[in-house]
């Protein structure tokens, strides 16, 4: 069967976030993540967020920049599939 449209390649990422302590901050993080083009899904988890995104449209560094601009430092990325972690600089 021929596909009419290619499905986008998606990656998953867990973020550890600083500054997300109460329900208002969690709601704001959710809004920021959902506003980023290329982020397909975002779920708040304890101490952070899980996202599914299209790496052709957005990088994990760009996600960190958007969160930092909203007041939330993402200090560690973890690839949900491989478990590989990366420390993040907010520079």
Coordinates of C-alpha atoms in Angstrom, one line a residue:
X1 CA 0.0 0.0 0.0
X2 CA 1.4 3.4 -1.0
X3 CA 1.5 6.1 1.7
X4 CA 0.2 9.5 0.6
X5 CA 2.0 11.3 3.5
X6 CA 5.2 10.4 5.3
X7 CA 4.6 10.2 9.1
X8 CA 7.0 12.5 10.9
X9 CA 9.8 10.9 12.9
X10 CA 9.2 11.6 16.6
X11 CA 11.5 11.4 19.5
X12 CA 10.7 11.4 23.2
X13 CA 12.4 13.3 26.0
X14 CA 12.2 13.6 29.7
X15 CA 13.2 17.0 31.2
X16 CA 14.1 17.8 34.8
X17 CA 13.0 21.3 35.5
X18 CA 13.8 23.8 38.2
X19 CA 11.2 26.2 39.5
X20 CA 8.2 24.1 38.9
X21 CA 6.8 23.8 42.4
X22 CA 3.0 24.3 42.3
X23 CA 0.0 23.9 40.1
X24 CA 0.4 27.3 38.5
X25 CA 3.9 26.6 37.4
X26 CA 3.0 23.2 36.1
X27 CA 0.2 24.8 34.0
X28 CA 2.5 27.4 32.6
X29 CA 5.1 24.7 31.6
X30 CA 2.4 22.8 29.9
X31 CA 1.3 25.9 28.0
X32 CA 4.9 26.7 27.0
X33 CA 5.6 23.2 25.7
X34 CA 2.3 23.0 23.7
X35 CA 3.0 26.3 22.1
X36 CA 6.4 25.2 20.6
X37 CA 6.1 24.1 16.9
X38 CA 7.2 20.5 16.6
X39 CA 6.1 19.4 20.1
X40 CA 3.4 16.8 19.5
X41 CA 2.7 15.9 23.1
X42 CA 3.6 17.2 26.5
X43 CA 2.9 15.7 29.9
X44 CA 3.9 17.0 33.3
X45 CA 5.7 14.4 35.4
X46 CA 7.2 14.7 38.9
X47 CA 10.0 17.3 38.8
X48 CA 9.7 17.9 35.1
X49 CA 8.0 17.1 31.8
X50 CA 7.9 14.4 29.2
X51 CA 7.6 15.5 25.6
X52 CA 7.2 13.9 22.1
X53 CA 8.6 16.1 19.4
X54 CA 9.6 16.2 15.7
X55 CA 13.4 16.8 15.7
X56 CA 13.2 18.2 12.1
X57 CA 11.1 21.0 13.5
X58 CA 12.5 21.7 17.0
X59 CA 15.7 20.7 18.9
X60 CA 15.8 19.8 22.6
X61 CA 18.0 22.9 23.0
X62 CA 15.3 25.1 21.5
X63 CA 12.8 23.6 24.0
X64 CA 15.2 24.4 26.8
X65 CA 15.5 28.0 25.6
X66 CA 11.7 28.4 25.5
X67 CA 11.3 27.1 29.0
X68 CA 14.2 29.2 30.3
X69 CA 12.5 32.3 28.8
X70 CA 9.4 31.4 30.8
X71 CA 11.5 31.0 34.0
X72 CA 12.0 27.3 34.1
X73 CA 15.6 25.9 33.8
X74 CA 15.8 22.5 32.3
X75 CA 19.0 21.0 33.9
X76 CA 19.0 17.5 32.4
X77 CA 17.6 15.9 29.3
X78 CA 17.0 12.1 29.2
X79 CA 16.1 10.4 25.9
X80 CA 13.1 8.3 26.9
X81 CA 14.0 5.5 24.6
X82 CA 17.8 5.1 25.1
X83 CA 18.0 6.5 28.6
X84 CA 21.0 8.7 27.5
X85 CA 21.2 11.9 29.6
X86 CA 22.7 15.3 28.7
X87 CA 23.4 18.2 31.0
X88 CA 22.0 21.5 29.6
X89 CA 23.5 24.9 29.6
X90 CA 21.0 27.8 29.5
X91 CA 23.6 30.1 27.8

